[in-house]
CSV table of C-alpha atoms and ligand atoms in Angstrom, one decimal:
chain,number,residue,atom,x,y,z
A,20,MET,CA,-2.5,-13.1,-18.5
A,21,LYS,CA,-0.9,-10.1,-16.8
A,22,VAL,CA,-2.3,-7.7,-14.2
A,23,LEU,CA,-1.2,-4.0,-14.5
A,24,LYS,CA,-2.1,-1.6,-11.7
A,25,PHE,CA,-1.7,2.2,-12.2
A,26,GLY,CA,-1.5,4.4,-9.2
A,27,GLY,CA,-3.0,7.9,-8.5
A,28,THR,CA,-0.2,9.9,-10.1
A,29,SER,CA,-0.2,7.6,-13.2
A,30,VAL,CA,-3.8,8.5,-13.8
A,31,GLY,CA,-3.6,12.0,-12.3
A,32,ASN,CA,-4.7,14.0,-15.4
A,33,ALA,CA,-5.8,13.6,-19.0
A,34,ASP,CA,-2.2,13.5,-20.3
A,35,ARG,CA,-1.3,10.8,-17.9
A,36,LEU,CA,-4.4,8.7,-18.7
A,37,ARG,CA,-3.5,8.9,-22.4
A,38,LYS,CA,0.1,7.8,-21.6
A,39,VAL,CA,-1.3,4.7,-19.8
A,40,ASN,CA,-3.4,4.0,-22.9
A,41,GLU,CA,-0.3,4.1,-25.1
A,42,LEU,CA,1.4,1.5,-22.8
A,43,LEU,CA,-1.3,-1.1,-23.5
A,44,ASN,CA,-0.4,-2.4,-26.9
A,45,GLY,CA,0.6,-6.0,-26.4
A,46,ASP,CA,-1.3,-9.0,-27.7
A,47,GLU,CA,-1.7,-10.8,-24.4
A,48,PRO,CA,-5.0,-10.3,-22.6
A,49,ILE,CA,-4.5,-8.1,-19.5
A,50,VAL,CA,-6.4,-6.8,-16.5
A,51,VAL,CA,-5.9,-3.2,-15.7
A,52,VAL,CA,-6.5,-2.0,-12.1
A,53,LEU,CA,-6.7,1.7,-11.5
A,54,SER,CA,-6.5,3.9,-8.4
A,55,ALA,CA,-8.5,7.1,-8.1
A,56,MET,CA,-6.7,10.2,-9.7
A,57,ALA,CA,-4.0,11.6,-7.3
A,58,GLY,CA,-5.5,13.4,-4.3
A,59,VAL,CA,-9.1,12.4,-5.0
A,60,THR,CA,-9.5,9.8,-2.3
A,61,ASN,CA,-8.2,12.3,0.2
A,62,SER,CA,-10.7,14.9,-1.0
A,63,LEU,CA,-13.6,12.3,-0.8
A,64,VAL,CA,-12.6,11.4,2.8
A,65,GLU,CA,-12.5,15.1,3.6
A,66,ILE,CA,-16.0,15.5,2.2
A,67,THR,CA,-17.3,12.7,4.3
A,68,GLU,CA,-15.7,14.2,7.4
A,69,LEU,CA,-17.1,17.6,6.7
A,70,ALA,CA,-20.5,16.1,6.3
A,71,GLN,CA,-20.2,14.1,9.5
A,72,SER,CA,-19.4,17.2,11.5
A,73,GLY,CA,-22.4,18.9,10.0
A,74,LYS,CA,-20.4,21.3,7.7
A,75,MET,CA,-22.7,20.6,4.8
A,76,LEU,CA,-22.0,23.8,2.8
A,77,GLU,CA,-18.2,23.2,2.9
A,78,ALA,CA,-18.8,19.5,1.9
A,79,ILE,CA,-20.9,20.6,-1.1
A,80,GLU,CA,-18.3,23.2,-2.1
A,81,LYS,CA,-15.5,20.6,-2.0
A,82,THR,CA,-17.7,18.2,-4.0
A,83,LYS,CA,-18.2,20.8,-6.7
A,84,GLU,CA,-14.4,21.4,-6.9
A,85,LEU,CA,-13.8,17.7,-7.3
A,86,GLU,CA,-16.5,17.5,-10.0
A,87,ASP,CA,-14.8,20.4,-11.9
A,88,LYS,CA,-11.4,18.6,-11.7
A,89,HIS,CA,-12.9,15.5,-13.4
A,90,ILE,CA,-14.8,17.5,-16.0
A,91,LYS,CA,-11.6,19.2,-16.9
A,92,THR,CA,-9.9,15.8,-17.2
A,93,ALA,CA,-12.7,14.6,-19.5
A,94,ASP,CA,-12.4,17.7,-21.7
A,95,GLY,CA,-8.7,17.0,-22.3
A,96,LEU,CA,-9.0,13.2,-22.6
A,97,PHE,CA,-11.2,12.5,-25.5
A,98,ASP,CA,-10.7,13.3,-29.2
A,99,SER,CA,-14.4,13.5,-30.2
A,100,LYS,CA,-17.2,15.8,-29.0
A,101,MET,CA,-19.4,12.8,-28.5
A,102,TYR,CA,-17.1,11.2,-26.0
A,103,ARG,CA,-16.5,14.4,-24.2
A,104,LYS,CA,-20.2,14.7,-23.7
A,105,ARG,CA,-20.5,11.1,-22.6
A,106,GLY,CA,-17.7,11.6,-20.1
A,107,GLU,CA,-19.2,14.7,-18.7
A,108,GLU,CA,-22.6,13.0,-18.3
A,109,PHE,CA,-21.0,10.1,-16.6
A,110,ILE,CA,-19.2,12.4,-14.1
A,111,SER,CA,-22.2,14.5,-13.4
A,112,ASN,CA,-24.3,11.4,-12.6
A,113,LEU,CA,-21.8,10.1,-10.1
A,114,PHE,CA,-21.5,13.5,-8.5
A,115,LEU,CA,-25.2,13.8,-8.2
A,116,ARG,CA,-25.1,10.6,-6.2
A,117,ILE,CA,-22.7,12.3,-3.7
A,118,LEU,CA,-24.8,15.4,-3.5
A,119,SER,CA,-28.0,13.6,-2.9
A,120,ARG,CA,-26.4,11.5,-0.1
A,121,LEU,CA,-25.1,14.7,1.5
A,122,ILE,CA,-28.4,16.4,1.3
A,123,GLU,CA,-30.6,13.5,2.4
A,124,GLY,CA,-28.8,12.6,5.5
A,125,PHE,CA,-25.6,10.7,6.1
A,126,ASN,CA,-24.3,7.5,7.7
A,127,GLN,CA,-21.2,5.2,7.7
A,128,THR,CA,-22.3,3.3,4.6
A,129,ASP,CA,-22.8,6.6,2.7
A,130,SER,CA,-19.2,7.5,3.6
A,131,ARG,CA,-17.9,4.3,2.1
A,132,ASN,CA,-20.0,4.8,-1.0
A,133,ILE,CA,-18.6,8.3,-1.4
A,134,VAL,CA,-15.0,7.2,-0.9
A,135,ALA,CA,-15.5,4.5,-3.5
A,136,LEU,CA,-16.4,7.0,-6.2
A,137,GLY,CA,-12.7,8.0,-6.8
A,138,GLU,CA,-11.9,4.7,-8.4
A,139,GLN,CA,-15.3,4.5,-10.2
A,140,LEU,CA,-14.6,7.8,-11.8
A,141,SER,CA,-11.0,7.1,-13.0
A,142,VAL,CA,-12.0,3.6,-14.3
A,143,GLY,CA,-15.2,4.9,-16.1
A,144,LEU,CA,-13.2,7.6,-17.9
A,145,PHE,CA,-10.4,5.3,-18.8
A,146,HIS,CA,-12.7,2.6,-20.1
A,147,MET,CA,-14.3,5.3,-22.3
A,148,LEU,CA,-10.9,6.4,-23.6
A,149,LEU,CA,-10.0,2.8,-24.6
A,150,THR,CA,-13.3,2.4,-26.4
A,151,GLU,CA,-12.9,5.7,-28.2
A,152,GLN,CA,-9.4,4.5,-29.3
A,153,GLY,CA,-10.9,1.4,-30.7
A,154,LYS,CA,-9.4,-1.0,-28.2
A,155,ARG,CA,-11.2,-4.2,-27.2
A,156,ALA,CA,-11.9,-3.3,-23.6
A,157,ALA,CA,-14.4,-4.4,-21.1
A,158,TYR,CA,-15.3,-2.8,-17.8
A,159,ILE,CA,-15.5,-5.3,-14.9
A,160,PRO,CA,-17.0,-3.6,-11.8
A,161,ALA,CA,-15.0,-4.4,-8.7
A,162,LEU,CA,-18.2,-4.2,-6.6
A,163,GLU,CA,-19.5,-7.3,-8.5
A,164,TYR,CA,-16.6,-9.6,-7.6
A,165,MET,CA,-14.2,-8.1,-4.9
A,166,ARG,CA,-15.4,-9.1,-1.5
A,167,ILE,CA,-14.0,-9.3,2.0
A,168,ASP,CA,-15.2,-11.6,4.8
A,169,LYS,CA,-16.2,-10.7,8.4
A,170,ASP,CA,-12.5,-10.6,9.4
A,171,SER,CA,-11.9,-8.1,6.5
A,172,GLU,CA,-9.9,-10.7,4.6
A,173,PRO,CA,-10.4,-11.2,0.9
A,174,ASP,CA,-12.9,-14.0,0.1
A,175,PHE,CA,-10.7,-15.7,-2.5
A,176,PHE,CA,-13.3,-18.3,-3.5
A,177,TYR,CA,-16.0,-15.8,-4.1
A,178,ILE,CA,-13.7,-13.5,-5.9
A,179,GLU,CA,-12.4,-16.2,-8.2
A,180,GLN,CA,-15.8,-17.5,-9.2
A,181,ASN,CA,-17.3,-14.1,-9.9
A,182,LEU,CA,-14.3,-12.4,-11.6
A,183,LYS,CA,-14.0,-15.4,-14.0
A,184,ARG,CA,-17.7,-15.3,-14.7
A,185,LEU,CA,-17.6,-11.6,-15.5
A,186,MET,CA,-14.6,-12.0,-17.7
A,187,GLN,CA,-16.1,-14.9,-19.6
A,188,ASN,CA,-19.2,-12.8,-20.3
A,189,ASN,CA,-16.8,-10.6,-22.3
A,190,PRO,CA,-14.9,-13.2,-24.3
A,191,PHE,CA,-13.8,-10.8,-27.1
A,192,ALA,CA,-12.1,-8.3,-24.7
A,193,LYS,CA,-8.4,-8.0,-24.5
A,194,ILE,CA,-8.2,-5.4,-21.9
A,195,TYR,CA,-10.3,-5.8,-18.7
A,196,VAL,CA,-10.5,-2.6,-16.7
A,197,THR,CA,-11.5,-2.6,-13.0
A,198,GLU,CA,-11.3,-0.5,-9.9
A,199,GLY,CA,-8.6,-1.0,-7.3
A,200,PHE,CA,-9.3,-0.5,-3.5
A,201,ILE,CA,-13.1,-0.9,-3.5
A,202,CYS,CA,-15.0,-4.0,-2.6
A,203,ARG,CA,-18.1,-5.3,-0.8
A,204,ASN,CA,-18.0,-6.5,2.8
A,205,ALA,CA,-19.5,-9.6,4.4
A,206,ASN,CA,-22.9,-7.8,4.5
A,207,GLY,CA,-22.8,-7.0,0.8
A,208,LEU,CA,-22.2,-3.3,1.5
A,209,VAL,CA,-19.7,-1.1,-0.3
A,210,ASP,CA,-16.4,-1.1,1.6
A,211,ASN,CA,-12.7,-0.9,0.8
A,212,LEU,CA,-9.4,-2.6,1.3
A,213,GLY,CA,-7.8,0.2,3.3
A,214,ARG,CA,-5.8,3.2,2.1
A,215,GLY,CA,-3.4,2.3,-0.7
A,216,GLY,CA,-5.4,-0.9,-1.3
A,217,SER,CA,-5.3,-0.8,-5.1
A,218,ASP,CA,-2.0,-2.7,-5.1
A,219,PHE,CA,-3.7,-5.3,-3.0
A,220,THR,CA,-6.6,-5.5,-5.5
A,221,ALA,CA,-4.0,-6.2,-8.3
A,222,ALA,CA,-2.3,-8.9,-6.2
A,223,ILE,CA,-5.7,-10.6,-5.4
A,224,VAL,CA,-6.7,-10.5,-9.0
A,225,GLY,CA,-3.3,-11.9,-10.1
A,226,ASN,CA,-3.7,-14.7,-7.6
A,227,VAL,CA,-7.2,-15.9,-8.6
A,228,LEU,CA,-6.4,-15.7,-12.3
A,229,ASN,CA,-3.0,-17.3,-11.9
A,230,ALA,CA,-1.4,-14.4,-13.7
A,231,ASN,CA,2.1,-14.7,-15.0
A,232,GLU,CA,3.0,-11.2,-13.7
A,233,VAL,CA,1.6,-8.4,-11.6
A,234,GLN,CA,2.9,-5.0,-12.6
A,235,ILE,CA,2.6,-2.0,-10.2
A,236,TRP,CA,3.1,1.2,-12.1
A,237,THR,CA,4.0,4.3,-10.1
A,238,ASP,CA,6.0,7.4,-10.7
A,239,ILE,CA,9.5,6.2,-9.6
A,240,ASP,CA,11.9,3.6,-11.1
A,241,GLY,CA,11.1,0.8,-8.7
A,242,VAL,CA,12.0,0.3,-5.0
A,243,HIS,CA,14.9,2.5,-3.9
A,244,ASN,CA,17.5,1.4,-1.5
A,245,ASN,CA,16.7,4.3,0.9
A,246,ASP,CA,14.0,7.0,1.1
A,247,PRO,CA,14.6,9.5,-1.7
A,248,ARG,CA,12.6,12.2,0.1
A,249,PHE,CA,15.3,12.5,2.7
A,250,VAL,CA,18.4,10.9,1.3
A,251,THR,CA,20.4,11.9,-1.8
A,252,ASN,CA,22.1,9.3,-4.1
A,253,THR,CA,19.5,6.6,-3.5
A,254,PHE,CA,19.2,4.1,-6.4
A,255,PRO,CA,16.5,1.6,-7.6
A,256,LEU,CA,17.0,-2.0,-6.7
A,257,ARG,CA,16.6,-4.4,-9.6
A,258,GLN,CA,15.7,-7.5,-7.7
A,259,LEU,CA,14.2,-8.4,-4.3
A,260,SER,CA,12.9,-11.6,-2.8
A,261,TYR,CA,9.2,-11.7,-1.7
A,262,ASP,CA,10.3,-11.7,1.9
A,263,GLU,CA,12.6,-8.7,1.5
A,264,ALA,CA,9.9,-6.8,-0.3
A,265,ALA,CA,7.3,-7.6,2.3
A,266,GLU,CA,9.5,-6.4,5.1
A,267,LEU,CA,10.3,-3.2,3.3
A,268,ALA,CA,6.6,-2.5,2.5
A,269,TYR,CA,5.5,-3.3,6.0
A,270,PHE,CA,8.2,-1.1,7.6
A,271,GLY,CA,7.6,2.0,5.6
A,272,ALA,CA,8.7,1.9,2.0
A,273,LYS,CA,5.8,3.8,0.6
A,274,ILE,CA,5.9,2.3,-2.9
A,275,LEU,CA,3.9,-0.8,-2.2
A,276,HIS,CA,0.9,-1.7,0.0
A,277,PRO,CA,2.2,-4.3,2.6
A,278,GLN,CA,-0.4,-6.9,1.8
A,279,THR,CA,0.5,-7.0,-1.9
A,280,ILE,CA,3.2,-9.6,-1.6
A,281,GLN,CA,1.5,-12.6,0.0
A,282,PRO,CA,-1.2,-13.4,-2.7
A,283,CYS,CA,1.6,-13.3,-5.3
A,284,LYS,CA,4.1,-15.2,-3.3
A,285,VAL,CA,1.8,-18.2,-2.7
A,286,LYS,CA,1.3,-18.5,-6.5
A,287,ASN,CA,4.9,-17.6,-7.3
A,288,ILE,CA,3.8,-14.7,-9.5
A,289,PRO,CA,6.5,-12.1,-10.0
A,290,VAL,CA,5.6,-8.5,-8.9
A,291,VAL,CA,7.3,-5.9,-11.1
A,292,LEU,CA,7.4,-2.2,-10.0
A,293,LYS,CA,7.5,0.1,-13.0
A,294,ASN,CA,7.6,3.8,-13.7
A,295,THR,CA,4.8,5.3,-15.9
A,296,LEU,CA,7.0,8.4,-16.5
A,297,ASN,CA,9.9,6.3,-17.6
A,298,PRO,CA,8.5,3.0,-19.0
A,299,ILE,CA,11.7,1.8,-20.5
A,300,ASP,CA,13.3,1.5,-17.1
A,301,GLU,CA,13.3,-2.2,-16.1
A,302,GLY,CA,12.0,-1.3,-12.5
A,303,THR,CA,12.2,-3.7,-9.6
A,304,VAL,CA,11.4,-7.4,-9.9
A,305,ILE,CA,10.1,-9.1,-6.8
A,306,SER,CA,10.2,-12.9,-7.1
A,307,SER,CA,11.4,-16.1,-5.5
A,308,MET,CA,14.6,-15.9,-7.5
A,309,LYS,CA,17.6,-16.2,-5.2
A,310,ASN,CA,19.7,-13.1,-5.2
A,311,ARG,CA,22.8,-12.0,-3.4
A,312,LYS,CA,23.3,-12.0,0.4
A,313,GLY,CA,23.8,-8.7,2.1
A,314,ILE,CA,22.2,-5.4,3.0
A,315,LYS,CA,19.9,-4.2,0.3
A,316,ALA,CA,17.6,-1.4,1.5
A,317,VAL,CA,16.5,0.8,4.4
A,318,ALA,CA,13.0,2.0,5.2
A,319,ALA,CA,11.4,3.9,8.1
A,320,LYS,CA,7.9,3.8,9.6
A,321,ASP,CA,6.7,6.8,11.7
A,322,GLY,CA,3.9,7.2,14.1
A,323,ILE,CA,5.0,4.3,16.3
A,324,THR,CA,4.2,4.1,20.0
A,325,ALA,CA,6.5,2.2,22.3
A,326,ILE,CA,5.0,0.5,25.4
A,327,ASN,CA,7.2,-0.7,28.3
A,328,ILE,CA,5.5,-3.3,30.5
A,329,LYS,CA,7.3,-4.2,33.8
A,330,SER,CA,6.1,-7.2,35.6
A,331,SER,CA,5.8,-7.0,39.4
A,332,ARG,CA,7.3,-10.5,39.4
A,333,MET,CA,9.8,-12.1,37.1
A,334,LEU,CA,8.9,-11.8,33.5
A,335,LEU,CA,9.2,-15.5,32.8
A,336,ALA,CA,7.0,-16.3,35.7
A,337,TYR,CA,4.5,-18.6,34.1
A,338,GLY,CA,1.8,-16.9,32.0
A,339,PHE,CA,3.0,-13.3,32.0
A,340,LEU,CA,3.7,-13.0,28.3
A,341,HIS,CA,0.4,-14.8,27.6
A,342,ARG,CA,-1.5,-12.3,29.7
A,343,VAL,CA,0.2,-9.3,28.0
A,344,PHE,CA,-0.5,-10.5,24.4
A,345,GLU,CA,-4.0,-11.5,25.3
A,346,VAL,CA,-4.7,-7.8,25.9
A,347,PHE,CA,-3.4,-6.8,22.5
A,348,ASP,CA,-5.4,-9.6,21.0
A,349,THR,CA,-8.6,-8.5,22.7
A,350,TYR,CA,-8.2,-5.0,21.3
A,351,LYS,CA,-7.2,-6.3,17.9
A,352,THR,CA,-4.0,-4.3,18.0
A,353,PRO,CA,-1.0,-5.7,16.0
A,354,VAL,CA,2.4,-5.6,17.7
A,355,ASP,CA,5.3,-4.8,15.4
A,356,MET,CA,8.5,-5.1,17.5
A,357,ILE,CA,9.3,-6.8,20.8
A,358,THR,CA,12.3,-7.0,23.1
A,359,THR,CA,12.5,-8.5,26.6
A,360,SER,CA,14.6,-8.5,29.7
A,361,GLU,CA,14.2,-10.4,32.9
A,362,VAL,CA,11.4,-8.3,34.3
A,363,SER,CA,10.1,-6.3,31.5
A,364,ILE,CA,9.0,-6.3,27.9
A,365,SER,CA,9.0,-3.4,25.4
A,366,LEU,CA,6.9,-3.5,22.4
A,367,THR,CA,5.7,-1.2,19.7
A,368,ILE,CA,2.3,-0.6,18.1
A,369,ASP,CA,1.2,1.4,15.1
A,370,SER,CA,-2.5,1.8,15.8
A,371,THR,CA,-3.4,3.7,19.0
A,372,ILE,CA,-7.1,3.6,18.7
A,373,ASN,CA,-7.4,1.4,21.7
A,374,LEU,CA,-4.2,2.5,23.5
A,375,GLU,CA,-6.0,3.9,26.6
A,376,LYS,CA,-8.0,0.7,27.1
A,377,ILE,CA,-4.9,-1.5,26.6
A,378,VAL,CA,-2.9,0.6,29.1
A,379,ASN,CA,-5.7,0.3,31.7
A,380,VAL,CA,-5.9,-3.4,31.5
A,381,LEU,CA,-2.1,-3.9,31.5
A,382,SER,CA,-1.8,-1.6,34.5
A,383,GLN,CA,-3.9,-4.1,36.5
A,384,PHE,CA,-0.9,-6.5,36.6
A,385,ALA,CA,2.2,-4.5,35.5
A,386,GLN,CA,3.8,-1.1,35.5
A,387,VAL,CA,3.2,0.5,32.1
A,388,GLU,CA,5.0,3.4,30.4
A,389,VAL,CA,4.1,4.8,27.0
A,390,GLU,CA,6.3,6.7,24.6
A,391,ARG,CA,4.9,8.2,21.4
A,392,ASN,CA,6.5,9.8,18.3
A,393,GLN,CA,8.8,6.9,17.7
A,394,THR,CA,10.1,5.6,14.4
A,395,ILE,CA,11.1,2.0,13.4
A,396,VAL,CA,14.0,1.9,11.0
A,397,CYS,CA,14.3,-1.3,9.2
A,398,VAL,CA,17.4,-2.6,7.3
A,399,VAL,CA,16.4,-5.2,4.8
A,400,GLY,CA,18.4,-7.8,3.0
A,401,ASP,CA,19.5,-11.4,3.3
A,402,PHE,CA,21.6,-12.0,6.4
A,403,PRO,CA,21.7,-15.6,7.5
A,404,ALA,CA,22.5,-16.2,11.2
A,405,SER,CA,25.7,-18.0,10.3
A,406,HIS,CA,27.2,-14.9,8.6
A,407,LYS,CA,29.1,-12.3,10.5
A,408,GLY,CA,29.3,-8.5,10.4
A,409,TYR,CA,25.9,-7.3,9.3
A,410,ALA,CA,24.7,-6.0,12.7
A,411,ALA,CA,28.1,-4.5,13.4
A,412,MET,CA,28.0,-2.6,10.1
A,413,VAL,CA,24.6,-1.2,10.8
A,414,PHE,CA,25.2,0.0,14.3
A,415,ASP,CA,28.6,1.3,13.6
A,416,CYS,CA,27.0,3.9,11.3
A,417,LEU,CA,24.6,4.8,14.1
A,418,ARG,CA,27.0,5.7,16.9
A,419,GLU,CA,25.5,9.2,17.1
A,420,ILE,CA,21.9,8.1,17.4
A,421,PRO,CA,20.2,7.1,20.7
A,422,ILE,CA,18.6,3.8,20.1
A,423,ARG,CA,15.5,2.8,22.1
A,424,MET,CA,15.0,-0.9,21.0
A,425,ILE,CA,16.7,-3.4,18.6
A,426,SER,CA,15.2,-6.4,16.9
A,427,TYR,CA,17.5,-8.9,15.1
A,428,GLY,CA,17.1,-12.5,14.3
A,429,GLY,CA,13.3,-12.6,14.0
A,430,SER,CA,13.9,-13.3,10.3
A,431,VAL,CA,17.0,-13.4,8.1
A,432,ASN,CA,15.7,-10.5,6.2
A,433,ASN,CA,15.4,-7.7,8.8
A,434,ILE,CA,17.4,-5.8,11.3
A,435,SER,CA,15.2,-3.2,12.9
A,436,PHE,CA,15.5,-0.6,15.6
A,437,LEU,CA,13.4,2.0,17.3
A,438,ILE,CA,14.4,5.7,17.6
A,439,ASP,CA,12.7,8.9,18.5
A,440,SER,CA,11.2,10.3,15.3
A,441,HIS,CA,13.4,13.4,15.7
A,442,TYR,CA,16.4,11.3,14.6
A,443,LYS,CA,14.9,9.6,11.6
A,444,VAL,CA,16.3,11.7,8.8
A,445,GLN,CA,19.8,11.7,10.4
A,446,ALA,CA,19.6,7.9,10.8
A,447,LEU,CA,18.5,7.3,7.2
A,448,ARG,CA,21.4,9.5,6.0
A,449,LEU,CA,24.0,7.8,8.1
A,450,LEU,CA,22.8,4.4,6.9
A,451,GLN,CA,23.3,5.4,3.3
A,452,GLN,CA,27.0,4.9,4.1
A,453,LEU,CA,26.2,1.2,3.9
A,454,PHE,CA,25.8,1.4,0.2
A,455,PRO,CA,28.6,2.1,-2.3
A,456,ALA,CA,28.4,5.6,-3.8
A,457,VAL,CA,26.3,5.5,-7.0
A,458,SER,CA,25.8,8.5,-9.2
A,459,VAL,CA,22.3,9.0,-10.8
A,460,SER,CA,23.7,7.9,-14.2
A,461,ASP,CA,24.8,4.6,-12.7
A,462,SER,CA,21.4,3.9,-11.2
A,463,THR,CA,20.7,1.2,-13.7
A,464,HIS,CA,23.6,-0.7,-12.2
A,465,GLN,CA,22.6,-4.3,-11.3
A,466,ASN,CA,22.2,-5.4,-7.7
A,467,ILE,CA,24.3,-2.8,-5.9
A,468,GLU,CA,24.4,-4.1,-2.4
A,469,ALA,CA,26.4,-3.6,0.7
A,470,ASN,CA,28.2,-6.7,1.7
A,471,PRO,CA,30.8,-7.2,4.4
A,472,PHE,CA,32.7,-9.8,2.5
B,20,LIG,N1,-7.3,5.6,-3.9
B,20,LIG,C1,-7.0,4.8,-2.8
B,20,LIG,C2,-6.2,5.6,-1.8
B,20,LIG,O1,-5.8,6.7,-2.1
B,20,LIG,C3,-6.4,3.5,-3.1
B,20,LIG,C4,-5.1,3.5,-3.8
B,20,LIG,O2,-4.8,4.5,-4.5
B,20,LIG,O3,-4.4,2.5,-3.8
B,20,LIG,O4,-5.9,5.1,-0.8
B,21,LIG,MG1,-0.3,3.4,-3.7
């Protein structure tokens, strides 16, 4: 059993959906997880925000635009008149649900129901396409098996029991189609796994079914060694370890949702990143296979806030660190990076929802300074502590960049540092010197890595 997840651009219009259908020709049973069509979740979120701020007419107008987009897709998708009609009816029914919620009054649960429609639309249409094409396909509604607990973690036991039951009810199917991203929460209400969460759905499904592979299909040939939006001559990496991929995803490589790796790693399921627009490319394989030491990739995460906390006494005075972290714990705010000196500690956070409260509490026992608009740049690879030269190589490239914090040695897979976001593009470009020059035509080259030896 394989799990194949197709992202928003891979299902972004009728032609793309047909291309996905053409890719599904093997004999092995598969689960297909789909995102909403590109841009649709953003529009749905916008509709809920307009409705919440009382701008109902604008919300309804936006809803109509989105309905038209889906109707157009249905018109180009099906061969027969009968299926075009079925598709249109299906779309109109779902949009009626949005409109009635907007008109009848509006609450938080309605928002989540509306945001969930993006995946329900893409999956409904795609399942109809497979049926029209004569494929043995079954629709497995995510809302009937995907569930998170009160800590918003997937309830693996529930998911396994229910997904298997639903699949067994369709024993003749070869392609099981399901929605990414959407789920029910501990109260049984419609919820989601967070933005970009369809990758996580695929990983959870792969985990509970003991899949032999999870494929994530996007619109680029796998994970690149640097950010192709800002740097020229980047190239796809052919192999990464689970830990390297997790660091890259967490620290900004946009290609994969950061929570995707763990459910696959614990079951040793390879995650393969593939390109729908270039399916013959081998993509990137993320697995437990040992690969070469050295620097493999660079990623950057924006929107970081640095907090400097200076103790009125010595830092290591008993209990100080405990008191500091307790505050972040109380406000459920994850800390990304930490550095310490004798009297102070600098750390970074991503979510600033509770920043004001955190600063207020910390200020009761320390001096606190906050700096916004920071970027974490993360150099990923495999650099055991016994090997020399890696940190020197990285910081040698960055002589011109003012560096605010450095974190090295927390894991053998990551050297990261904090800079003002203003310097991000320059830093990424300078770090590209770490990689041997590769022309686009060489980009299928195996395992091109920087290595000081
Ligand atoms: N459609 C959702 C989003 O845009 C989930 C996903 O695409 O992974 O965040
Ligand atoms: Mg995505």
